[in-house]
mmCIF file of C-alpha atoms in Angstrom:
data_model
loop_
_atom_site.group_PDB
_atom_site.id
_atom_site.type_symbol
_atom_site.label_atom_id
_atom_site.label_comp_id
_atom_site.label_asym_id
_atom_site.label_seq_id
_atom_site.Cartn_x
_atom_site.Cartn_y
_atom_site.Cartn_z
ATOM 1 C CA MET A 7 -78.585 -53.460 119.440
ATOM 2 C CA ASP A 8 -80.535 -52.976 122.649
ATOM 3 C CA LEU A 9 -82.301 -56.244 123.312
ATOM 4 C CA GLU A 10 -84.230 -54.882 126.370
ATOM 5 C CA HIS A 11 -85.922 -52.274 124.299
ATOM 6 C CA GLY A 12 -85.684 -53.889 120.908
ATOM 7 C CA THR A 13 -83.990 -51.094 119.049
ATOM 8 C CA GLN A 14 -81.245 -51.269 116.527
ATOM 9 C CA LEU A 15 -80.102 -49.412 113.453
ATOM 10 C CA GLY A 16 -81.425 -50.684 110.203
ATOM 11 C CA ALA A 17 -79.504 -51.123 106.946
ATOM 12 C CA LEU A 18 -80.010 -47.371 106.094
ATOM 13 C CA GLY A 19 -79.016 -46.271 109.630
ATOM 14 C CA TYR A 20 -82.647 -45.632 110.808
ATOM 15 C CA GLU A 21 -83.683 -46.939 114.177
ATOM 16 C CA VAL A 22 -85.875 -50.076 113.927
ATOM 17 C CA ARG A 23 -87.928 -50.938 116.945
ATOM 18 C CA GLY A 24 -89.851 -53.880 118.269
ATOM 19 C CA LEU A 25 -87.882 -57.021 118.733
ATOM 20 C CA THR A 26 -90.529 -59.788 119.184
ATOM 21 C CA ARG A 27 -89.554 -63.406 119.794
ATOM 22 C CA GLY A 28 -86.215 -62.961 118.085
ATOM 23 C CA ARG A 29 -87.443 -61.090 114.976
ATOM 24 C CA VAL A 30 -87.198 -57.436 114.051
ATOM 25 C CA THR A 31 -90.394 -55.697 113.110
ATOM 26 C CA TYR A 32 -90.508 -52.434 111.254
ATOM 27 C CA ASN A 33 -92.663 -50.384 113.647
ATOM 28 C CA GLU A 34 -91.222 -47.071 112.508
ATOM 29 C CA PHE A 35 -91.158 -47.879 108.801
ATOM 30 C CA PHE A 36 -94.166 -49.341 107.150
ATOM 31 C CA MET A 37 -94.081 -51.730 104.280
ATOM 32 C CA THR A 38 -96.169 -51.030 101.103
ATOM 33 C CA ALA A 39 -97.666 -53.604 99.011
ATOM 34 C CA TYR A 40 -98.411 -52.780 95.380
ATOM 35 C CA VAL A 41 -101.066 -55.158 93.945
ATOM 36 C CA TYR A 42 -102.062 -55.216 90.277
ATOM 37 C CA VAL A 43 -105.184 -57.118 89.271
ATOM 38 C CA SER A 44 -106.116 -57.838 85.652
ATOM 39 C CA LEU A 45 -108.562 -60.059 83.628
ATOM 40 C CA LYS A 46 -107.107 -63.371 82.709
ATOM 41 C CA LYS A 47 -105.850 -63.471 79.063
ATOM 42 C CA SER A 48 -108.674 -65.958 78.272
ATOM 43 C CA VAL A 49 -111.392 -63.401 79.336
ATOM 44 C CA LEU A 50 -112.596 -60.790 76.866
ATOM 45 C CA ASP A 51 -111.905 -57.195 78.078
ATOM 46 C CA PRO A 52 -114.576 -54.841 76.571
ATOM 47 C CA GLN A 53 -113.295 -51.879 78.556
ATOM 48 C CA GLY A 54 -109.846 -52.362 77.152
ATOM 49 C CA LYS A 55 -111.315 -52.583 73.646
ATOM 50 C CA THR A 56 -113.155 -49.352 74.172
ATOM 51 C CA ILE A 57 -110.022 -47.613 75.380
ATOM 52 C CA GLN A 58 -108.000 -49.012 72.418
ATOM 53 C CA GLY A 59 -110.804 -47.690 70.005
ATOM 54 C CA ALA A 60 -110.742 -44.259 71.627
ATOM 55 C CA LEU A 61 -106.944 -44.037 71.479
ATOM 56 C CA LYS A 62 -107.123 -45.012 67.730
ATOM 57 C CA LYS A 63 -109.580 -42.308 67.051
ATOM 58 C CA MET A 64 -107.448 -39.771 68.876
ATOM 59 C CA GLY A 65 -104.521 -40.543 66.506
ATOM 60 C CA TYR A 66 -102.358 -42.713 68.674
ATOM 61 C CA LYS A 67 -100.464 -45.271 66.656
ATOM 62 C CA GLY A 68 -98.773 -48.467 67.201
ATOM 63 C CA LEU A 69 -101.240 -50.038 69.700
ATOM 64 C CA GLU A 70 -101.882 -53.769 69.252
ATOM 65 C CA SER A 71 -104.201 -54.098 72.258
ATOM 66 C CA VAL A 72 -105.192 -52.472 75.557
ATOM 67 C CA ARG A 73 -106.225 -54.505 78.696
ATOM 68 C CA GLN A 74 -107.316 -52.670 81.754
ATOM 69 C CA GLY A 75 -107.075 -53.601 85.437
ATOM 70 C CA LYS A 76 -107.058 -52.474 88.963
ATOM 71 C CA TYR A 77 -104.248 -51.177 91.174
ATOM 72 C CA PHE A 78 -104.125 -51.223 95.021
ATOM 73 C CA GLU A 79 -101.516 -49.857 97.459
ATOM 74 C CA LEU A 80 -101.686 -51.544 100.951
ATOM 75 C CA THR A 81 -99.648 -50.111 103.763
ATOM 76 C CA LEU A 82 -98.705 -52.798 106.190
ATOM 77 C CA ASP A 83 -97.976 -52.002 109.866
ATOM 78 C CA GLY A 84 -94.672 -53.058 111.566
ATOM 79 C CA GLY A 85 -96.048 -56.309 113.099
ATOM 80 C CA LEU A 86 -95.059 -58.606 110.193
ATOM 81 C CA THR A 87 -91.785 -59.916 108.880
ATOM 82 C CA ARG A 88 -91.270 -59.687 105.088
ATOM 83 C CA GLU A 89 -92.154 -63.366 104.565
ATOM 84 C CA GLU A 90 -95.309 -62.944 106.677
ATOM 85 C CA ALA A 91 -96.263 -59.766 104.803
ATOM 86 C CA GLN A 92 -95.912 -61.644 101.462
ATOM 87 C CA THR A 93 -98.115 -64.433 102.608
ATOM 88 C CA GLU A 94 -100.766 -61.987 104.011
ATOM 89 C CA VAL A 95 -100.795 -59.841 100.845
ATOM 90 C CA GLU A 96 -101.187 -62.839 98.657
ATOM 91 C CA ARG A 97 -104.039 -64.042 100.810
ATOM 92 C CA ILE A 98 -105.728 -60.632 100.664
ATOM 93 C CA ALA A 99 -105.306 -60.351 96.873
ATOM 94 C CA ARG A 100 -106.545 -63.880 96.303
ATOM 95 C CA GLU A 101 -109.542 -63.829 98.724
ATOM 96 C CA VAL A 102 -110.751 -60.273 98.644
ATOM 97 C CA LEU A 103 -109.171 -58.124 95.801
ATOM 98 C CA THR A 104 -109.739 -60.581 92.885
ATOM 99 C CA ASN A 105 -112.461 -62.759 91.352
ATOM 100 C CA PRO A 106 -110.258 -65.821 90.850
ATOM 101 C CA VAL A 107 -112.570 -67.170 88.046
ATOM 102 C CA ILE A 108 -111.828 -64.240 85.709
ATOM 103 C CA GLU A 109 -108.875 -62.305 87.290
ATOM 104 C CA GLU A 110 -105.222 -62.763 88.166
ATOM 105 C CA PHE A 111 -102.925 -60.729 90.230
ATOM 106 C CA ARG A 112 -99.298 -59.973 90.924
ATOM 107 C CA PHE A 113 -97.798 -57.841 93.704
ATOM 108 C CA SER A 114 -94.496 -56.407 95.004
ATOM 109 C CA LEU A 115 -93.404 -55.278 98.450
ATOM 110 C CA ALA A 116 -91.452 -52.133 99.268
ATOM 111 C CA GLU A 117 -90.053 -50.984 102.765
#
């Protein structure tokens, strides 16, 4: 690792740049957050019911229920550690992407 320039080889042999205050950031390789938002189980889902009815009319079998939701992909720059990215994505999902009264979310991070 070259501390002066902040470069090193990452786990997959790729160069990782940007050593800041003793932490490695992923400037060359962005992290992606996958956020799934859905209605809480206690909230009726009329769109899901409509989809279920349409699938039944089209001949699809074995469906007990359908619930619809929203999906977001957030590309994060290299300025955050994995822990910071998790905190920030959770904050974004809670404060912006969902209505906490009727919706819930889950997310995953990939490098």
